[in-house]
Every structure is written in C-alpha cells, then in structure tokens.
mmCIF file of C-alpha atoms in Angstrom:
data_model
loop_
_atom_site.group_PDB
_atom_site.id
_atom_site.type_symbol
_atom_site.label_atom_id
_atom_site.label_comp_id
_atom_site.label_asym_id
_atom_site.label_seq_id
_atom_site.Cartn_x
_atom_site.Cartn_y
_atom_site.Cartn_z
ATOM 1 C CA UNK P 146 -12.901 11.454 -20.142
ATOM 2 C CA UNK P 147 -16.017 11.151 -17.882
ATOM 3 C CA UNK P 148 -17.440 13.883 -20.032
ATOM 4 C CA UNK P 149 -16.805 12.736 -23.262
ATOM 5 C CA UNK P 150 -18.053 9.164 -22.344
ATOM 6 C CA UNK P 151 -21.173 10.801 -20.949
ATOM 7 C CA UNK P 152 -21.921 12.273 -24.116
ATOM 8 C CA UNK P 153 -21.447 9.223 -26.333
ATOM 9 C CA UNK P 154 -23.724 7.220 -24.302
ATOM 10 C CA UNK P 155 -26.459 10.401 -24.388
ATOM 11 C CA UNK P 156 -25.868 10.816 -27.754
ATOM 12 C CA UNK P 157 -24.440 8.073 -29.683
ATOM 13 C CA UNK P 158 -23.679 4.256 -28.011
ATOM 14 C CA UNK P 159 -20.401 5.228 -26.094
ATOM 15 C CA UNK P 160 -16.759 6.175 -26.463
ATOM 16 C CA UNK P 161 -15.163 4.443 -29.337
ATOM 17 C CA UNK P 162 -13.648 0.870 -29.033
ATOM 18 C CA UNK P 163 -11.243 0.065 -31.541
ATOM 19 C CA UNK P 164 -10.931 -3.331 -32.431
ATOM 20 C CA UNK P 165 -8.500 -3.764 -34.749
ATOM 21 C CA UNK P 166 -6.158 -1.775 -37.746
ATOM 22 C CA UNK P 167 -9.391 -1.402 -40.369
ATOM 23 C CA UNK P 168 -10.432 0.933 -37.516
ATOM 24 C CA UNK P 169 -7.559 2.620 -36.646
ATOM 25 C CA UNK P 170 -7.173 2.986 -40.611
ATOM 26 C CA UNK P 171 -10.745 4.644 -40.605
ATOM 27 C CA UNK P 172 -10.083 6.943 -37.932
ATOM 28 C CA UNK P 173 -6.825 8.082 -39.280
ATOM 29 C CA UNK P 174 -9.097 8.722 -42.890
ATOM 30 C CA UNK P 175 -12.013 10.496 -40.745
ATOM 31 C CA UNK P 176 -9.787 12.564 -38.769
ATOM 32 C CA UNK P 177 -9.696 16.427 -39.409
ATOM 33 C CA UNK P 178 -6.640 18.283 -37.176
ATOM 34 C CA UNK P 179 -7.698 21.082 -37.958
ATOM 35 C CA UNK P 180 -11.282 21.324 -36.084
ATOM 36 C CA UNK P 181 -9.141 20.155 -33.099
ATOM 37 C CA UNK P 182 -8.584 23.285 -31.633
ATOM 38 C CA UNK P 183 -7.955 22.940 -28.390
ATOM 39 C CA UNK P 184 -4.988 25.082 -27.170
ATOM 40 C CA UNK P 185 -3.112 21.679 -25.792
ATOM 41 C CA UNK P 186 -3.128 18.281 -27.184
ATOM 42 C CA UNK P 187 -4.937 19.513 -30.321
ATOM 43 C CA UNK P 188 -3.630 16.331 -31.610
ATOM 44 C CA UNK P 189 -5.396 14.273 -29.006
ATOM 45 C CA UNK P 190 -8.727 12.337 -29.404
ATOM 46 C CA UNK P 191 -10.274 10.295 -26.246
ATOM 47 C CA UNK P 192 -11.363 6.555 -27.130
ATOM 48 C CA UNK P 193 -12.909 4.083 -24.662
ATOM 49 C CA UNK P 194 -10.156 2.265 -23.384
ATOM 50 C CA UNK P 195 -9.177 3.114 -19.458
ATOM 51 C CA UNK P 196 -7.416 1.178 -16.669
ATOM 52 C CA UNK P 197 -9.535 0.131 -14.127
ATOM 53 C CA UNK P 198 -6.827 -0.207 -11.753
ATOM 54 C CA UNK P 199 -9.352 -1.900 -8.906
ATOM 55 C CA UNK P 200 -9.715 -4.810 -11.286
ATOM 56 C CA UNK P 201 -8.185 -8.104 -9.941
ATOM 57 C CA UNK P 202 -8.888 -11.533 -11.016
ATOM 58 C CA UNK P 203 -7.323 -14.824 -10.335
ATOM 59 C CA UNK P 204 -5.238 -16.486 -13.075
ATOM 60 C CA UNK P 205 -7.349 -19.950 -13.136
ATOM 61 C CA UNK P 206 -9.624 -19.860 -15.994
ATOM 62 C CA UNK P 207 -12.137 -22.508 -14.320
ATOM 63 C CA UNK P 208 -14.511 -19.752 -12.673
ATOM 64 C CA UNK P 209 -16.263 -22.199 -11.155
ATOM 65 C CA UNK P 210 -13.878 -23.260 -8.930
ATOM 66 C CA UNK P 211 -14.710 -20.326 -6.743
ATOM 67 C CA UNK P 212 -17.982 -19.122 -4.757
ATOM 68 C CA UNK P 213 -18.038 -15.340 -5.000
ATOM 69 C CA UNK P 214 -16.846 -15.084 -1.436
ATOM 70 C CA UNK P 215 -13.760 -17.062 -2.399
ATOM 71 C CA UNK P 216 -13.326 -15.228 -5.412
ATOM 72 C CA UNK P 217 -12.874 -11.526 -3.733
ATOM 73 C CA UNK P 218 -11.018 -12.811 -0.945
ATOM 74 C CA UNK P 219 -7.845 -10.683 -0.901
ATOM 75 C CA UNK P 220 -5.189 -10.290 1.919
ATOM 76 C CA UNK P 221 -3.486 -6.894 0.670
ATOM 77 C CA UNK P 222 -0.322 -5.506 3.552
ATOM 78 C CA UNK P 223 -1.276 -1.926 4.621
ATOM 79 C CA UNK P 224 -0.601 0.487 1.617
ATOM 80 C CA UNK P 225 -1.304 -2.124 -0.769
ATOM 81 C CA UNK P 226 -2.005 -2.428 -3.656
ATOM 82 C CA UNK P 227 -0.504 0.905 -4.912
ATOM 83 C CA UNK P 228 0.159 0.296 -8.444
ATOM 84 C CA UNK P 229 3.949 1.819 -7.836
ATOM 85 C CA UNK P 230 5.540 3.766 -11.104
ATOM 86 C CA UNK P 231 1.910 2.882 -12.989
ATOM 87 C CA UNK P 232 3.841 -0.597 -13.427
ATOM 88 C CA UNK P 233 2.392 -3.373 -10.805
ATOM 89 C CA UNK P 234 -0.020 -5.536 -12.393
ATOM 90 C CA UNK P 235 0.694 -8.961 -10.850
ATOM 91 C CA UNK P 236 0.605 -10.051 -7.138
ATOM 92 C CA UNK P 237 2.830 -12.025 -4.764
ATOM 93 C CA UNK P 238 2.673 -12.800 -1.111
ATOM 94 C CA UNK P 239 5.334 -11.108 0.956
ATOM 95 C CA UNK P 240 6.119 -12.123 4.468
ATOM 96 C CA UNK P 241 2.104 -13.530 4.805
ATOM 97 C CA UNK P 242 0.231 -10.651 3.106
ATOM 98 C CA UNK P 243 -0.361 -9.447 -0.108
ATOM 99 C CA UNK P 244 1.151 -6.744 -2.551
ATOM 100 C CA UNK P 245 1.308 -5.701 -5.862
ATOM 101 C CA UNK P 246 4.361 -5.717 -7.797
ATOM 102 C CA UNK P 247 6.038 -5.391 -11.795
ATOM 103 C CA UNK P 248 5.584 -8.742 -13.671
ATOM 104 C CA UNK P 249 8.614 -8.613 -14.643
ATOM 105 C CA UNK P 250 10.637 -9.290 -11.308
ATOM 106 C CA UNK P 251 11.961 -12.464 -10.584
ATOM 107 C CA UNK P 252 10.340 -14.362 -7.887
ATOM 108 C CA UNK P 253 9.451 -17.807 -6.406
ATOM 109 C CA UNK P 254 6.031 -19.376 -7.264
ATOM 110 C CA UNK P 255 3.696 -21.688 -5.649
ATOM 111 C CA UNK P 256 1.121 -23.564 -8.252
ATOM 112 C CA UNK P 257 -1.801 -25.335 -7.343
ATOM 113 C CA UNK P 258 -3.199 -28.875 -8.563
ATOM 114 C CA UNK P 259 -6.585 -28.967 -8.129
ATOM 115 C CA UNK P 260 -8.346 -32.482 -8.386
ATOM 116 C CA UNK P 261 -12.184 -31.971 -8.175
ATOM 117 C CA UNK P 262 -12.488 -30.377 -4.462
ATOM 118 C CA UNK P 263 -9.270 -30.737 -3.592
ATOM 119 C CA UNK P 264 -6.399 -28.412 -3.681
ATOM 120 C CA UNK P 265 -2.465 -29.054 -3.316
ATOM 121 C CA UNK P 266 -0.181 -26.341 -3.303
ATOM 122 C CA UNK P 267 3.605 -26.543 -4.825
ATOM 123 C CA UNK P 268 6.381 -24.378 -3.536
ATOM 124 C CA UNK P 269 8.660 -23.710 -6.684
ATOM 125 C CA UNK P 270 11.802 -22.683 -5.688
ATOM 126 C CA UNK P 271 12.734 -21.727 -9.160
ATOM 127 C CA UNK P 272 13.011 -17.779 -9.839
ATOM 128 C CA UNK P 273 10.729 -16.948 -12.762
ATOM 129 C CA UNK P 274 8.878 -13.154 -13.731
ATOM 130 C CA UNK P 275 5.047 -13.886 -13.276
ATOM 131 C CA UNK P 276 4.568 -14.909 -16.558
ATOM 132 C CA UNK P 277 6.876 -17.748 -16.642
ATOM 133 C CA UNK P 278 5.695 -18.555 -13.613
ATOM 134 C CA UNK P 279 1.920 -19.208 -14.800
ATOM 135 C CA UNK P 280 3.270 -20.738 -17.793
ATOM 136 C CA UNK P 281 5.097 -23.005 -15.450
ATOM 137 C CA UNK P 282 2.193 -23.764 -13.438
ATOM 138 C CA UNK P 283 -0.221 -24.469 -16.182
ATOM 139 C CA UNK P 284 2.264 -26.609 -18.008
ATOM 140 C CA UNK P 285 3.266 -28.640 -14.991
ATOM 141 C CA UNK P 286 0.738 -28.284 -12.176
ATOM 142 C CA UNK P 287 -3.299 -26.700 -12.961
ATOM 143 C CA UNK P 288 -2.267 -22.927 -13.185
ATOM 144 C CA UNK P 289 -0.939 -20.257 -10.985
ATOM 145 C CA UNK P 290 -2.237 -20.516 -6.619
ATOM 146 C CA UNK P 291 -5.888 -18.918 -5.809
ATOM 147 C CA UNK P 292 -6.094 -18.389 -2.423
ATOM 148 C CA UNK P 293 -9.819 -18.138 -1.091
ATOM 149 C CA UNK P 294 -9.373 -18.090 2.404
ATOM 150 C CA UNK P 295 -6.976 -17.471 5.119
ATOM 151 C CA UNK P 296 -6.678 -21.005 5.148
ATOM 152 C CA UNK P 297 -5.175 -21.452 2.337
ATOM 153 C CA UNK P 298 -2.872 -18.253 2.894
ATOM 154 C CA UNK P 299 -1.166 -20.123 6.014
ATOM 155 C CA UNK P 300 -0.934 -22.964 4.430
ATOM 156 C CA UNK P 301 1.255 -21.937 1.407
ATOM 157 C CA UNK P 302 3.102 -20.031 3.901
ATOM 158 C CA UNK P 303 4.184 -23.571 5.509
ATOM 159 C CA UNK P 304 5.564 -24.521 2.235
ATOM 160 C CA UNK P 305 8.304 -22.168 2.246
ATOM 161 C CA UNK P 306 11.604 -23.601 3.438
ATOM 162 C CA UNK P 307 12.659 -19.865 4.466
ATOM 163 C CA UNK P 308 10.968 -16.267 4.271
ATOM 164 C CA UNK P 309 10.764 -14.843 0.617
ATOM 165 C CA UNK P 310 8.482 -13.299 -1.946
ATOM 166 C CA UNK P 311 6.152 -15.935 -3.771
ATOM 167 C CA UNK P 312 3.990 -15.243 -7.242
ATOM 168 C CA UNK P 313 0.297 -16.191 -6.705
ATOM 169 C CA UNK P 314 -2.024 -16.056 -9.693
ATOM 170 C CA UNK P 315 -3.444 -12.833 -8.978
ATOM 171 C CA UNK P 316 -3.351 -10.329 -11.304
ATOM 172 C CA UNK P 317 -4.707 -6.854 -12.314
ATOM 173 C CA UNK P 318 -7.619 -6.883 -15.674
ATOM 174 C CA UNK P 319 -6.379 -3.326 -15.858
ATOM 175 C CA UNK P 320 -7.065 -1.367 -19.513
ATOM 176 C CA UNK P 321 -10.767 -2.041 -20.716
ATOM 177 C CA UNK P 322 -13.413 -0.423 -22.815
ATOM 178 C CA UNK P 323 -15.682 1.614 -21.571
ATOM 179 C CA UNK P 324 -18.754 -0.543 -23.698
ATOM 180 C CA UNK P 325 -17.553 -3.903 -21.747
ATOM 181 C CA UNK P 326 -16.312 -5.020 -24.909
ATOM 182 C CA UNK P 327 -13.839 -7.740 -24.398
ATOM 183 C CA UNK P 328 -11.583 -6.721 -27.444
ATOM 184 C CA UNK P 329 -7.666 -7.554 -26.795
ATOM 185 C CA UNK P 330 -6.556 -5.200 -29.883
ATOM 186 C CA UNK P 331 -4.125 -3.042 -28.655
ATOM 187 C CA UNK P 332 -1.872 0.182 -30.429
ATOM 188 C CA UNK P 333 0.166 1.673 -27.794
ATOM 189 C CA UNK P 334 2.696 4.368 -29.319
ATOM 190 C CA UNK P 335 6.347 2.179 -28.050
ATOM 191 C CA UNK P 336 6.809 2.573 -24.120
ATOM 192 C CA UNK P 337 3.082 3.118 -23.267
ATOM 193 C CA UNK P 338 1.232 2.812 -21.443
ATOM 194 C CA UNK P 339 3.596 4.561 -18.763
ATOM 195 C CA UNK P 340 2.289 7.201 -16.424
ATOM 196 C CA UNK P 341 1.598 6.770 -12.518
ATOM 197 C CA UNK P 342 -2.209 7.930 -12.407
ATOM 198 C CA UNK P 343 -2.387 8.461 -16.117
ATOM 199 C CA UNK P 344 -5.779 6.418 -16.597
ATOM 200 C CA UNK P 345 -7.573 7.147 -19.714
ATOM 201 C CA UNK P 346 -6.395 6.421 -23.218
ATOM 202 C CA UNK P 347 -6.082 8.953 -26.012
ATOM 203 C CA UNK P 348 -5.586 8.141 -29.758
ATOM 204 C CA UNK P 349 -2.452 10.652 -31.049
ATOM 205 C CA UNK P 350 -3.012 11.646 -34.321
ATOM 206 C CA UNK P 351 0.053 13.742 -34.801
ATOM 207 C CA UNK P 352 1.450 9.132 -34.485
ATOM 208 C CA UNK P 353 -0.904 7.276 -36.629
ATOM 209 C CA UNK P 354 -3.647 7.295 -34.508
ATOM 210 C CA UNK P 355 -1.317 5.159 -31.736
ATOM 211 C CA UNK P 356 -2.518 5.269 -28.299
ATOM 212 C CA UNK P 357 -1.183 7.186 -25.042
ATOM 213 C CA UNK P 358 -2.298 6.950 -21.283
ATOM 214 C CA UNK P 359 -3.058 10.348 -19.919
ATOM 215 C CA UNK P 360 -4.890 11.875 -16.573
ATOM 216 C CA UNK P 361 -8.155 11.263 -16.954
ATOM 217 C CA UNK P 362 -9.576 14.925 -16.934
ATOM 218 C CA UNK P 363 -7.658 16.450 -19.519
ATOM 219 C CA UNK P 364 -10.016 18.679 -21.711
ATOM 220 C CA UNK P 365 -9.767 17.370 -25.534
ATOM 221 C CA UNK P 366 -11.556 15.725 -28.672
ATOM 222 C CA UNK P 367 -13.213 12.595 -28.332
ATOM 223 C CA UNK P 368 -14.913 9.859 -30.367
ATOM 224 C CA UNK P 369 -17.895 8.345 -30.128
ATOM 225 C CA UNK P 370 -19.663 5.028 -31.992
ATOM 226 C CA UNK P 371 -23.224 4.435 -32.928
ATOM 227 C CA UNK P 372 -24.283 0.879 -32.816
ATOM 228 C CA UNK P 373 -22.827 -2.264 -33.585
ATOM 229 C CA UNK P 374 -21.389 -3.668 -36.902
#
C-alpha cells in the first residue's frame, strides 16, 4: 500500500477515500477486471483506508479538558497493547495497569463527573461491553474515566471494593484515510475487518466493490483521486 499511496500523492492527490454508495457505485461502473492482471487478487484494488493501530484517544469529547501531557498519558502492563486476534480496540485497567481488550467483553466501569476543574470518579459495579458502558456514563455521569496522571490511576484503583477488570474511556481511532479525511462511511464485505496484522484496506470487486483488510504489502491495483469535489 505504501507504494500505491506514494504514487497518488506524486501523481494525483492520494489513495482514494470513499465516502459514501454514489462512490462505491462509480467505482464499480469505472472498474475494468480485466486490466487487473496481477497473478493473485486480480480482483483486488487498494483504497485509502488503513488501521492505524497506534491511534488512541480518550472517549470525552471536551478536548479541552486535557493539556497534551494529560492527553498521552498512558499506563499500558508489559506486552500491552497487542491488539490480540486483530480484535482489541477498547481499554480497561487490569490489576493497576493498562491493556487492550475486545469491546465486546463484559466488564465493570468507572465514569467520571467532571464539574469545571474538578473530577469525581464512579465505580460501577454493573457488567456492561464498553459500549454500554460509555453510554452509561454519558447518560448518567459526564462520559467514560480519562486518566491523566498516575494520580488519578491510584485513585480509581481505591474505588474498587475487590480486584477486577474496569472499562476506562480509552479507545483505539483505528481505520482512517490516508488524506485525513474524517469520513465515517464504511462497506466492509460481512465479518471484516478480521485479520491479526492485516492493515490496509482493499476494495473486492469480484463483491461489489465491498471492502477487505489485508497485509499491507501485498502487490495489486490501486486507486487514486484528483482533487476535491
């Protein structure tokens, strides 16, 4: 893929982002299988989307509330975050550190209310997958825990009436475009994206133009965009 997008941006503006069906409808139109000749995945075209699995950002939409030091504080146990099965996008603390785990597990939570400069944690005792567990948060409390600071860290761990696993509102910004464009259109084929280290998103042509993770240095088609509409 680092090829491909090199050559958009030499060439054209960058790897395609796709923003919504009209495009995937145009592609589909545009597309010619048969100059697609390489030997494997001839069906295969890259686009710009890719996970940038490095990408963490708290759940509390009030970016203010943070300096930039708070912000990238992070308190990750040895080995983590490893992104297990391709599958960990969310982040809990377990026995005082950090590590990343499937949204979907159940879990404890602690929210945070946060009154001007001050912060209150909440232990909820209540199991919930992260997702209910923000949801929770925002609809009872002001969101999801940030923890800037050690601090903080110790003193959500004082909360807990006995050692367990706790959602915090950290959680991976993982598939983007390569352009920065903040589109949310997505056209995964069903059960992708699924691969551990499978990075970079193709669109499969042989499927409508839907949308599989691969390894990012496969050798295949690609499409690029010129300027903005």
């Amino acid at each position: 893929m680092t090829e491909a997008q090199s050559y958009c941006r030499e060439k054209y503006t960058d790897l395609a982002t796709i923003d919504n069906m009209e495009d995937v409808n145009l592609l589909n139109s545009m597309v010619d299988l048969s100059r697609m000749i390489y030997p494997t995945y001839s069906y295969l075209a890259w686009i710009g989307l890719y996970d940038d699995v490095n990408s963490w950002r708290w759940s509390l939409s009030d970016r203010s509330f943070y300096t930039q030091e708070e912000a990238e504080f992070r308190n990750w146990a040895s080995g983590e975050p490893n992104n297990k099965d391709n599958r960990q996008y969310c982040a809990l603390i377990k026995d005082g550190q950090w590590a990343d785990k499937s949204c979907d597990v159940l879990s404890t939570a602690v929210c945070m209310d946060v009154r001007g400069s001050n912060v209150t944690f909440v232990f909820i005792s209540k199991t919930m997958t992260w997702t209910e567990a923000q949801s929770y948060c925002r609809a009872n409390h002001t969101d999801l825990a940030s923890v800037r600071n050690m601090e903080e860290n110790q003193k959500i761990m004082e909360l807990l009436p006995s050692r367990q696993d706790i959602w915090i509102g950290l959680f991976r910004d993982s598939w983007k475009w390569s352009d920065g464009s903040n589109s949310s259109f997505r056209y995964w084929i069903t059960g992708e994206p699924n691969g551990p280290k499978e990075n970079c998103a193709v669109a499969d042509f042989s499927s409508s133009g839907k949308w599989v993770d691969v390894i990012c240095d496969h050798r295949t088609a690609f499409i690029c965009y010129s300027g903005k509409s």
